[in-house]
Amino acid sequence: MQWLIVIVATIGFAFDTYALLTTPLIARPALAQLLPADPATKEGAEAIAQWTGYIFYASAVSGGIFGLLGGYLTDRFGRRAVLVWSILLYAFSSLACAYATSPMMLLVLRCTTFIGVCVEFVAAVAWLAELFPNPQQRERVLGFTQAFSSIGGLMVTGTYWLAETYAPVWNEHLGHLLPGVESNNAWRWTLISGLIPALPVMLIRPFLPESPAWKEKKERGTLKRPSFAELFQPAFRKTTLVTTAMFACSFGAAFGAIQLTPQMVPGLLPEAKDIPALRKELASLSADSAEAKKVRREIISRSQTVGQVAGSVQFCQELGGLVGRKLIRVFQVPGLLLIPLVYLFPATGKLPSGNLEVLKVGLFVAGFFTVSQFSFWGNYLPRMYPTYLRGTGESFSANVGGRMLGTTAALVTTQLAPFIPSPIGPHQLAYAAAAVVFLVYALGFVLSFWLPEPKQEALPE
């Protein structure tokens, strides 16, 4: 039974990250087709960047609001049911995204995906913490299962690479399943893969136990009613305020810089820089001529190369995140000093050579220092709130701080980018990311000195 519990938790954590990190990979090609816009031009790049910011922000706010409600429902109606239904919600929402026919439709469905992910995180952490009351075992289980969040990131980058490579073959045999077979619809195939976690969860669900601590109090009639107002009573006020602000900083670094990095890659690739000239050449040719077909194939080939390189860059970040999940403050100072440099130099092509290779190494470092903080919160928050308030307290910090406030950094970065004096869109985005990530890391480090220490190893009753 314990292994069954761990399997479900790892599926949930892996695929909630999988679902979230699909957005930075597919946003550029999806919006280029749905707007439509040419990402190789400054106007097209700015339009795509703005819509990407809207999608990041709207989905994060939606996820934060409903995730907050999900934490309350977790305390009221149990951890297991909320966990399972949230996984099914984000899995089927991701599938529906593959059939988007407009930017607004894509935005709405990404919002429902985020809602499922935000609810799942809170329910899973509370569920696991209470199923494993032994402190050492609880920390190992929470650390092990949350590490699969980064495995999910590796999986989605691998899936995107496969989709970019084999989409033409899949289109030939299964293209009739999609609303239209465009010149490059790898993003649709990537989104379809988000359905995977729903399949094992539907089979395993009848065998999953409820949290014994919550169930016992519920059956005895001693389970208090959760209340958001109680989070701001003297016993919990400092914990709530500081963790909310620090969660915002952790997510601010991830969404304000790291998750936008795939959009910076085209500025470093000669293949992407040549695409506008090829498109102008194509426009001057007869659509059915042999030369036009040749140029069209070249454009598709170069676009696939850009997508594959963007996926490999994201892979380096996720690999760094997998290695770094352990502590918090010891990662903040190096992150504060090093991560802005990644976006000031290799991401803007300022190094004499090897910008793309250095960027990959830099993103490994960025993932190492940033993702480590998320694992800390999963172990810290359950020890700060009693059973009846655990889901509510976790959801407030994670969703109000992380999802609603922290992810606004993506909108700040994309809105700041056009005002930076650089002639290339991806370079503007990199400079904006450097400024945002420096500010949120500095603020998070300062706030860490006010973070309360847990009073005991065991979970509060």
Tab-separated table of C-alpha atoms in Angstrom:
chain	number	residue	atom	x	y	z
A	1	MET	CA	0.000	0.000	0.000
A	2	GLN	CA	2.838	2.411	0.796
A	3	TRP	CA	4.399	1.768	-2.608
A	4	LEU	CA	1.026	2.315	-4.278
A	5	ILE	CA	0.745	5.658	-2.490
A	6	VAL	CA	4.246	6.676	-3.569
A	7	ILE	CA	3.535	5.673	-7.182
A	8	VAL	CA	0.409	7.852	-7.350
A	9	ALA	CA	2.256	10.762	-5.738
A	10	THR	CA	5.173	10.508	-8.171
A	11	ILE	CA	2.767	10.400	-11.124
A	12	GLY	CA	1.011	13.482	-9.794
A	13	PHE	CA	4.157	15.506	-9.102
A	14	ALA	CA	5.846	14.442	-12.354
A	15	PHE	CA	2.929	15.284	-14.590
A	16	ASP	CA	1.900	18.510	-12.872
A	17	THR	CA	5.346	19.848	-13.802
A	18	TYR	CA	4.987	18.163	-17.199
A	19	ALA	CA	1.711	20.026	-17.753
A	20	LEU	CA	3.097	23.367	-16.560
A	21	LEU	CA	6.330	23.245	-18.539
A	22	THR	CA	4.517	22.433	-21.743
A	23	THR	CA	3.573	26.115	-22.003
A	24	PRO	CA	7.068	27.634	-22.463
A	25	LEU	CA	7.880	24.974	-25.060
A	26	ILE	CA	4.729	25.216	-27.155
A	27	ALA	CA	3.800	28.895	-26.695
A	28	ARG	CA	5.961	30.244	-29.520
A	29	PRO	CA	4.950	27.812	-32.321
A	30	ALA	CA	1.330	27.628	-31.133
A	31	LEU	CA	0.833	31.397	-31.029
A	32	ALA	CA	2.688	31.842	-34.326
A	33	GLN	CA	-0.070	29.749	-35.932
A	34	LEU	CA	-3.069	30.838	-33.871
A	35	LEU	CA	-2.551	34.628	-33.962
A	36	PRO	CA	-1.063	34.304	-36.682
A	37	ALA	CA	2.317	36.038	-36.269
A	38	ASP	CA	5.804	35.705	-37.704
A	39	PRO	CA	8.219	35.128	-34.778
A	40	ALA	CA	11.171	36.058	-36.993
A	41	THR	CA	10.030	39.687	-37.227
A	42	LYS	CA	10.165	42.205	-34.404
A	43	GLU	CA	6.393	42.857	-34.525
A	44	GLY	CA	5.612	39.142	-34.558
A	45	ALA	CA	8.039	38.397	-31.734
A	46	GLU	CA	6.529	41.163	-29.587
A	47	ALA	CA	2.979	39.922	-30.245
A	48	ILE	CA	3.938	36.365	-29.317
A	49	ALA	CA	5.794	37.562	-26.213
A	50	GLN	CA	2.790	39.590	-25.057
A	51	TRP	CA	0.349	36.733	-25.554
A	52	THR	CA	2.758	34.392	-23.798
A	53	GLY	CA	2.737	36.770	-20.861
A	54	TYR	CA	-1.065	36.843	-20.879
A	55	ILE	CA	-1.236	33.038	-20.895
A	56	PHE	CA	1.312	32.689	-18.107
A	57	TYR	CA	-0.394	35.308	-15.951
A	58	ALA	CA	-4.042	34.385	-16.567
A	59	SER	CA	-3.431	30.670	-16.058
A	60	ALA	CA	-1.393	31.304	-12.918
A	61	VAL	CA	-4.020	33.616	-11.406
A	62	SER	CA	-6.794	31.148	-12.254
A	63	GLY	CA	-4.763	28.329	-10.769
A	64	GLY	CA	-4.037	30.426	-7.689
A	65	ILE	CA	-7.669	31.313	-7.052
A	66	PHE	CA	-9.033	27.803	-7.559
A	67	GLY	CA	-5.964	26.260	-5.926
A	68	LEU	CA	-6.748	28.305	-2.844
A	69	LEU	CA	-10.283	26.932	-2.914
A	70	GLY	CA	-8.832	23.457	-3.463
A	71	GLY	CA	-6.795	23.725	-0.273
A	72	TYR	CA	-9.953	24.592	1.648
A	73	LEU	CA	-11.815	21.662	0.029
A	74	THR	CA	-8.891	19.370	0.926
A	75	ASP	CA	-9.396	20.210	4.604
A	76	ARG	CA	-13.185	19.938	4.363
A	77	PHE	CA	-13.707	16.813	2.251
A	78	GLY	CA	-10.458	14.858	2.412
A	79	ARG	CA	-7.120	14.641	0.648
A	80	ARG	CA	-7.649	11.592	-1.609
A	81	ALA	CA	-10.692	12.711	-3.614
A	82	VAL	CA	-9.326	16.196	-4.268
A	83	LEU	CA	-5.964	14.741	-5.324
A	84	VAL	CA	-7.437	12.302	-7.850
A	85	TRP	CA	-9.912	14.719	-9.436
A	86	SER	CA	-7.276	17.425	-9.772
A	87	ILE	CA	-4.987	15.036	-11.695
A	88	LEU	CA	-7.826	14.110	-14.037
A	89	LEU	CA	-8.661	17.803	-14.566
A	90	TYR	CA	-5.210	18.861	-15.712
A	91	ALA	CA	-4.732	15.728	-17.830
A	92	PHE	CA	-7.926	16.192	-19.855
A	93	SER	CA	-7.407	19.972	-20.051
A	94	SER	CA	-4.001	19.399	-21.606
A	95	LEU	CA	-5.598	17.085	-24.172
A	96	ALA	CA	-8.226	19.723	-25.010
A	97	CYS	CA	-5.460	22.319	-25.526
A	98	ALA	CA	-4.225	20.282	-28.488
A	99	TYR	CA	-7.447	21.218	-30.312
A	100	ALA	CA	-7.194	24.970	-29.709
A	101	THR	CA	-8.156	27.054	-32.744
A	102	SER	CA	-7.518	30.543	-31.316
A	103	PRO	CA	-5.196	32.228	-28.798
A	104	MET	CA	-8.113	32.791	-26.410
A	105	MET	CA	-9.112	29.119	-26.525
A	106	LEU	CA	-5.515	28.165	-25.771
A	107	LEU	CA	-5.444	30.632	-22.870
A	108	VAL	CA	-8.686	29.329	-21.309
A	109	LEU	CA	-7.614	25.691	-21.508
A	110	ARG	CA	-4.188	26.456	-20.073
A	111	CYS	CA	-6.055	28.095	-17.179
A	112	THR	CA	-7.999	24.907	-16.434
A	113	THR	CA	-4.753	22.923	-16.679
A	114	PHE	CA	-3.133	25.211	-14.101
A	115	ILE	CA	-6.162	24.886	-11.827
A	116	GLY	CA	-5.736	21.111	-11.704
A	117	VAL	CA	-1.993	21.407	-11.079
A	118	CYS	CA	-2.346	23.978	-8.286
A	119	VAL	CA	-4.951	21.913	-6.451
A	120	GLU	CA	-2.966	18.685	-6.912
A	121	PHE	CA	0.204	20.047	-5.302
A	122	VAL	CA	-1.507	21.081	-2.068
A	123	ALA	CA	-3.614	17.911	-1.785
A	124	ALA	CA	-0.633	15.644	-2.488
A	125	VAL	CA	1.677	17.281	0.065
A	126	ALA	CA	-0.946	17.156	2.835
A	127	TRP	CA	-1.890	13.572	1.913
A	128	LEU	CA	1.690	12.285	1.935
A	129	ALA	CA	2.685	14.129	5.095
A	130	GLU	CA	-0.201	12.576	7.047
A	131	LEU	CA	0.157	9.069	5.592
A	132	PHE	CA	3.787	8.905	6.765
A	133	PRO	CA	3.820	10.280	10.329
A	134	ASN	CA	7.402	9.176	11.090
A	135	PRO	CA	9.495	12.356	10.538
A	136	GLN	CA	12.445	10.667	8.806
A	137	GLN	CA	10.218	8.552	6.583
A	138	ARG	CA	8.004	11.547	5.792
A	139	GLU	CA	10.965	13.662	4.700
A	140	ARG	CA	12.314	10.862	2.498
A	141	VAL	CA	8.931	10.251	0.869
A	142	LEU	CA	8.236	13.940	0.281
A	143	GLY	CA	11.735	14.524	-1.042
A	144	PHE	CA	11.664	11.466	-3.316
A	145	THR	CA	8.222	12.116	-4.778
A	146	GLN	CA	8.801	15.855	-5.290
A	147	ALA	CA	12.042	15.077	-7.114
A	148	PHE	CA	9.818	13.629	-9.814
A	149	SER	CA	8.665	17.161	-10.547
A	150	SER	CA	12.005	17.632	-12.258
A	151	ILE	CA	11.687	14.209	-13.886
A	152	GLY	CA	8.444	15.568	-15.345
A	153	GLY	CA	10.382	18.486	-16.758
A	154	LEU	CA	12.866	16.132	-18.399
A	155	MET	CA	9.994	14.067	-19.784
A	156	VAL	CA	8.224	17.004	-21.405
A	157	THR	CA	11.395	18.262	-23.072
A	158	GLY	CA	11.997	14.757	-24.404
A	159	THR	CA	8.413	14.545	-25.646
A	160	TYR	CA	8.710	17.912	-27.359
A	161	TRP	CA	11.919	16.831	-29.073
A	162	LEU	CA	10.209	13.668	-30.319
A	163	ALA	CA	7.232	15.695	-31.536
A	164	GLU	CA	9.471	18.150	-33.392
A	165	THR	CA	11.359	15.257	-34.977
A	166	TYR	CA	8.506	12.922	-35.879
A	167	ALA	CA	5.494	15.236	-36.303
A	168	PRO	CA	5.580	14.898	-40.119
A	169	VAL	CA	5.318	11.095	-39.801
A	170	TRP	CA	2.553	11.301	-37.193
A	171	ASN	CA	0.668	13.816	-39.334
A	172	GLU	CA	0.773	11.453	-42.276
A	173	HIS	CA	-0.814	8.580	-40.356
A	174	LEU	CA	-2.814	10.283	-37.579
A	175	GLY	CA	-3.216	13.863	-38.797
A	176	HIS	CA	-6.967	13.360	-39.276
A	177	LEU	CA	-7.325	13.297	-35.474
A	178	LEU	CA	-6.312	16.962	-35.223
A	179	PRO	CA	-8.282	20.067	-36.310
A	180	GLY	CA	-5.801	20.722	-39.111
A	181	VAL	CA	-2.372	19.572	-40.219
A	182	GLU	CA	-0.219	22.694	-40.341
A	183	SER	CA	3.336	22.887	-41.570
A	184	ASN	CA	4.549	22.371	-37.985
A	185	ASN	CA	2.071	21.137	-35.381
A	186	ALA	CA	4.491	19.418	-33.006
A	187	TRP	CA	3.005	21.558	-30.242
A	188	ARG	CA	-0.359	19.806	-30.642
A	189	TRP	CA	1.197	16.347	-30.311
A	190	THR	CA	3.092	17.497	-27.206
A	191	LEU	CA	-0.154	18.656	-25.564
A	192	ILE	CA	-1.927	15.382	-26.383
A	193	SER	CA	0.691	13.527	-24.328
A	194	GLY	CA	-0.591	15.328	-21.218
A	195	LEU	CA	-3.400	12.758	-21.047
A	196	ILE	CA	-0.973	10.042	-19.911
A	197	PRO	CA	-1.324	10.498	-16.085
A	198	ALA	CA	-5.101	10.089	-16.194
A	199	LEU	CA	-4.866	6.466	-17.312
A	200	PRO	CA	-3.043	4.879	-14.322
A	201	VAL	CA	-4.832	7.138	-11.822
A	202	MET	CA	-8.267	5.945	-12.970
A	203	LEU	CA	-7.141	2.335	-12.441
A	204	ILE	CA	-5.448	2.856	-9.062
A	205	ARG	CA	-7.994	5.221	-7.471
A	206	PRO	CA	-10.212	2.538	-5.771
A	207	PHE	CA	-7.198	1.203	-3.833
A	208	LEU	CA	-5.967	4.519	-2.388
A	209	PRO	CA	-6.470	5.178	1.342
A	210	GLU	CA	-7.605	8.439	2.876
A	211	SER	CA	-5.303	10.291	5.264
A	212	PRO	CA	-5.684	8.477	8.609
A	213	ALA	CA	-5.190	11.646	10.659
A	214	TRP	CA	-7.887	13.532	8.758
A	215	LYS	CA	-10.224	10.514	8.611
A	216	GLU	CA	-9.995	9.830	12.366
A	217	LYS	CA	-10.796	13.415	13.296
A	218	LYS	CA	-13.637	13.508	10.765
A	219	GLU	CA	-15.224	10.310	12.106
A	220	ARG	CA	-14.871	11.394	15.756
A	221	GLY	CA	-16.360	14.796	14.997
A	222	THR	CA	-13.278	16.647	16.282
A	223	LEU	CA	-12.168	18.057	12.918
A	224	LYS	CA	-12.407	21.827	13.090
A	225	ARG	CA	-13.718	23.800	10.154
A	226	PRO	CA	-10.862	25.415	8.163
A	227	SER	CA	-10.809	29.187	7.918
A	228	PHE	CA	-8.704	31.581	5.866
A	229	ALA	CA	-9.098	34.191	8.591
A	230	GLU	CA	-7.351	31.901	11.076
A	231	LEU	CA	-4.197	32.005	8.964
A	232	PHE	CA	-3.788	35.601	10.125
A	233	GLN	CA	-4.267	34.933	13.830
A	234	PRO	CA	-1.117	35.539	15.948
A	235	ALA	CA	-0.183	31.827	16.003
A	236	PHE	CA	0.071	31.612	12.197
A	237	ARG	CA	0.351	35.190	10.922
A	238	LYS	CA	4.142	35.428	10.592
A	239	THR	CA	4.384	32.014	8.926
A	240	THR	CA	1.622	32.868	6.465
A	241	LEU	CA	3.005	36.260	5.451
A	242	VAL	CA	6.679	35.277	5.142
A	243	THR	CA	6.077	31.980	3.321
A	244	THR	CA	3.652	33.686	0.935
A	245	ALA	CA	6.210	36.360	0.061
A	246	MET	CA	9.050	33.838	-0.302
A	247	PHE	CA	6.913	31.553	-2.444
A	248	ALA	CA	6.298	34.565	-4.692
A	249	CYS	CA	10.053	35.086	-5.033
A	250	SER	CA	10.700	31.416	-5.827
A	251	PHE	CA	8.058	31.400	-8.556
A	252	GLY	CA	9.158	34.842	-9.725
A	253	ALA	CA	12.597	33.498	-10.604
A	254	ALA	CA	11.158	30.468	-12.383
A	255	PHE	CA	8.489	32.275	-14.404
A	256	GLY	CA	10.154	35.655	-14.816
A	257	ALA	CA	13.266	34.202	-16.422
A	258	ILE	CA	13.806	30.451	-16.630
A	259	GLN	CA	10.487	29.471	-18.219
A	260	LEU	CA	10.864	32.190	-20.852
A	261	THR	CA	14.322	31.041	-21.940
A	262	PRO	CA	13.150	28.870	-24.901
A	263	GLN	CA	11.861	32.087	-26.501
A	264	MET	CA	15.375	33.554	-26.329
A	265	VAL	CA	17.004	30.676	-28.216
A	266	PRO	CA	16.060	31.883	-31.767
A	267	GLY	CA	18.164	34.993	-31.222
A	268	LEU	CA	21.246	32.755	-30.961
A	269	LEU	CA	20.618	30.513	-33.989
A	270	PRO	CA	21.592	31.446	-37.552
A	271	GLU	CA	18.885	29.037	-38.762
A	272	ALA	CA	16.224	31.267	-37.172
A	273	LYS	CA	17.768	34.496	-38.443
A	274	ASP	CA	17.569	33.275	-42.048
A	275	ILE	CA	13.872	32.330	-41.889
A	276	PRO	CA	12.506	35.859	-42.723
A	277	ALA	CA	14.589	35.999	-45.914
A	278	LEU	CA	13.374	32.546	-46.924
A	279	ARG	CA	9.767	33.561	-46.354
A	280	LYS	CA	10.196	36.639	-48.531
A	281	GLU	CA	11.705	34.446	-51.220
A	282	LEU	CA	8.774	32.034	-50.907
A	283	ALA	CA	6.254	34.865	-51.291
A	284	SER	CA	7.833	35.873	-54.600
A	285	LEU	CA	7.560	32.360	-56.073
A	286	SER	CA	4.668	30.515	-57.613
A	287	ALA	CA	3.019	28.388	-54.929
A	288	ASP	CA	3.168	25.172	-56.973
A	289	SER	CA	6.646	25.582	-58.417
A	290	ALA	CA	9.466	23.197	-57.594
A	291	GLU	CA	11.542	26.063	-56.200
A	292	ALA	CA	8.720	27.107	-53.867
A	293	LYS	CA	8.413	23.554	-52.536
A	294	LYS	CA	12.152	23.467	-51.932
A	295	VAL	CA	12.104	26.772	-50.005
A	296	ARG	CA	9.057	25.634	-48.028
A	297	ARG	CA	10.857	22.437	-46.960
A	298	GLU	CA	13.862	24.507	-45.905
A	299	ILE	CA	11.679	26.760	-43.732
A	300	ILE	CA	10.060	23.748	-42.048
A	301	SER	CA	13.462	22.133	-41.478
A	302	ARG	CA	14.878	25.284	-39.889
A	303	SER	CA	11.788	25.718	-37.691
A	304	GLN	CA	12.137	22.137	-36.457
A	305	THR	CA	15.797	22.776	-35.631
A	306	VAL	CA	14.861	25.822	-33.574
A	307	GLY	CA	12.248	23.783	-31.682
A	308	GLN	CA	14.672	20.957	-30.976
A	309	VAL	CA	17.361	23.317	-29.684
A	310	ALA	CA	14.823	25.109	-27.471
A	311	GLY	CA	13.836	21.734	-26.047
A	312	SER	CA	17.464	20.813	-25.331
A	313	VAL	CA	17.963	24.121	-23.498
A	314	GLN	CA	14.889	23.431	-21.353
A	315	PHE	CA	16.247	19.925	-20.678
A	316	CYS	CA	19.434	21.376	-19.150
A	317	GLN	CA	17.399	23.529	-16.793
A	318	GLU	CA	15.279	20.569	-15.662
A	319	LEU	CA	18.351	18.402	-15.146
A	320	GLY	CA	19.804	21.074	-12.866
A	321	GLY	CA	16.517	21.235	-10.970
A	322	LEU	CA	16.569	17.490	-10.367
A	323	VAL	CA	20.060	17.658	-8.836
A	324	GLY	CA	19.391	20.664	-6.584
A	325	ARG	CA	16.263	19.762	-4.557
A	326	LYS	CA	17.425	19.918	-0.930
A	327	LEU	CA	17.995	23.256	0.855
A	328	ILE	CA	16.983	26.910	0.446
A	329	ARG	CA	19.180	29.742	1.733
A	330	VAL	CA	22.486	28.201	0.664
A	331	PHE	CA	21.162	28.329	-2.905
A	332	GLN	CA	19.881	31.896	-2.759
A	333	VAL	CA	23.190	33.783	-2.602
A	334	PRO	CA	24.894	31.897	-5.485
A	335	GLY	CA	21.667	32.167	-7.483
A	336	LEU	CA	21.508	35.897	-6.841
A	337	LEU	CA	25.041	36.347	-8.151
A	338	LEU	CA	25.100	33.899	-11.060
A	339	ILE	CA	21.662	33.614	-12.663
A	340	PRO	CA	21.404	37.271	-13.827
A	341	LEU	CA	24.763	36.810	-15.590
A	342	VAL	CA	23.311	33.919	-17.593
A	343	TYR	CA	20.736	36.262	-19.108
A	344	LEU	CA	23.064	39.235	-19.508
A	345	PHE	CA	25.709	37.378	-21.519
A	346	PRO	CA	25.127	33.982	-23.223
A	347	ALA	CA	21.355	34.526	-23.621
A	348	THR	CA	22.024	37.765	-25.513
A	349	GLY	CA	24.934	36.420	-27.578
A	350	LYS	CA	27.484	38.705	-25.906
A	351	LEU	CA	30.180	36.062	-25.469
A	352	PRO	CA	32.814	35.816	-28.241
A	353	SER	CA	31.778	32.198	-28.967
A	354	GLY	CA	29.827	29.259	-27.601
A	355	ASN	CA	26.833	31.283	-26.401
A	356	LEU	CA	24.361	28.419	-26.792
A	357	GLU	CA	26.590	25.905	-24.975
A	358	VAL	CA	27.247	28.347	-22.110
A	359	LEU	CA	23.520	29.102	-21.936
A	360	LYS	CA	22.770	25.398	-21.436
A	361	VAL	CA	25.289	25.190	-18.591
A	362	GLY	CA	23.899	28.409	-17.124
A	363	LEU	CA	20.363	27.030	-17.204
A	364	PHE	CA	21.535	23.897	-15.410
A	365	VAL	CA	22.839	26.191	-12.666
A	366	ALA	CA	19.641	28.261	-12.693
A	367	GLY	CA	17.504	25.150	-12.329
A	368	PHE	CA	19.759	23.862	-9.548
A	369	PHE	CA	19.397	27.017	-7.458
A	370	THR	CA	15.729	27.763	-8.206
A	371	VAL	CA	13.984	24.379	-8.154
A	372	SER	CA	15.731	23.424	-4.907
A	373	GLN	CA	13.506	25.932	-3.141
A	374	PHE	CA	10.270	24.195	-4.167
A	375	SER	CA	11.298	20.936	-2.476
A	376	PHE	CA	12.027	22.881	0.707
A	377	TRP	CA	8.462	24.222	0.834
A	378	GLY	CA	6.942	20.760	0.442
A	379	ASN	CA	8.765	19.589	3.562
A	380	TYR	CA	8.432	22.815	5.559
A	381	LEU	CA	4.767	23.822	5.256
A	382	PRO	CA	3.088	20.634	6.610
A	383	ARG	CA	5.031	21.123	9.876
A	384	MET	CA	3.682	24.644	10.371
A	385	TYR	CA	-0.099	24.029	10.363
A	386	PRO	CA	-2.426	21.610	12.275
A	387	THR	CA	-4.486	18.942	10.486
A	388	TYR	CA	-7.674	20.973	10.031
A	389	LEU	CA	-5.719	23.929	8.589
A	390	ARG	CA	-2.891	22.161	6.752
A	391	GLY	CA	-4.329	22.214	3.239
A	392	THR	CA	-5.661	25.748	3.648
A	393	GLY	CA	-2.335	27.086	4.931
A	394	GLU	CA	-0.304	25.358	2.238
A	395	SER	CA	-2.671	26.506	-0.484
A	396	PHE	CA	-2.541	30.140	0.625
A	397	SER	CA	1.267	30.306	0.491
A	398	ALA	CA	1.613	28.234	-2.679
A	399	ASN	CA	-1.279	29.739	-4.626
A	400	VAL	CA	-1.553	33.348	-3.471
A	401	GLY	CA	2.208	33.741	-3.106
A	402	GLY	CA	3.520	31.427	-5.791
A	403	ARG	CA	0.846	31.117	-8.458
A	404	MET	CA	-0.873	34.509	-8.236
A	405	LEU	CA	1.946	36.858	-7.202
A	406	GLY	CA	5.120	35.034	-8.223
A	407	THR	CA	4.056	34.188	-11.751
A	408	THR	CA	3.269	37.832	-12.489
A	409	ALA	CA	7.025	38.010	-13.045
A	410	ALA	CA	6.404	36.427	-16.471
A	411	LEU	CA	4.075	39.301	-17.377
A	412	VAL	CA	6.533	41.842	-15.937
A	413	THR	CA	9.372	40.398	-18.017
A	414	THR	CA	7.418	40.253	-21.268
A	415	GLN	CA	5.973	43.753	-20.787
A	416	LEU	CA	9.352	45.211	-19.817
A	417	ALA	CA	11.184	43.657	-22.786
A	418	PRO	CA	9.882	46.034	-25.539
A	419	PHE	CA	11.243	49.046	-23.628
A	420	ILE	CA	14.809	47.720	-23.582
A	421	PRO	CA	16.948	49.276	-26.360
A	422	SER	CA	17.914	46.152	-28.305
A	423	PRO	CA	17.051	45.507	-31.965
A	424	ILE	CA	16.234	41.791	-31.536
A	425	GLY	CA	13.174	40.606	-29.617
A	426	PRO	CA	14.773	37.566	-27.899
A	427	HIS	CA	17.658	39.741	-26.693
A	428	GLN	CA	15.234	42.254	-25.167
A	429	LEU	CA	13.541	39.410	-23.324
A	430	ALA	CA	16.885	38.196	-21.941
A	431	TYR	CA	17.823	41.621	-20.554
A	432	ALA	CA	14.396	41.953	-18.919
A	433	ALA	CA	14.740	38.465	-17.411
A	434	ALA	CA	18.120	39.374	-15.912
A	435	ALA	CA	16.628	42.370	-14.102
A	436	VAL	CA	13.590	40.468	-12.801
A	437	VAL	CA	15.491	37.415	-11.576
A	438	PHE	CA	17.999	39.592	-9.695
A	439	LEU	CA	15.236	41.460	-7.872
A	440	VAL	CA	13.255	38.379	-6.802
A	441	TYR	CA	16.360	36.509	-5.634
A	442	ALA	CA	17.498	39.486	-3.577
A	443	LEU	CA	14.063	39.882	-1.983
A	444	GLY	CA	13.786	36.141	-1.226
A	445	PHE	CA	17.166	36.120	0.507
A	446	VAL	CA	16.239	39.070	2.727
A	447	LEU	CA	12.884	37.513	3.650
A	448	SER	CA	14.510	34.212	4.636
A	449	PHE	CA	15.808	35.813	7.840
A	450	TRP	CA	12.196	36.223	9.072
A	451	LEU	CA	11.135	32.641	8.275
A	452	PRO	CA	9.908	30.881	11.478
A	453	GLU	CA	11.474	27.560	12.485
A	454	PRO	CA	9.156	24.535	13.009
A	455	LYS	CA	8.613	23.828	16.709
A	456	GLN	CA	8.835	20.028	16.396
A	457	GLU	CA	9.652	17.178	14.019
A	458	ALA	CA	6.182	15.613	14.251
A	459	LEU	CA	3.221	17.182	12.431
A	460	PRO	CA	1.052	19.470	14.615
A	461	GLU	CA	-2.280	17.877	15.546
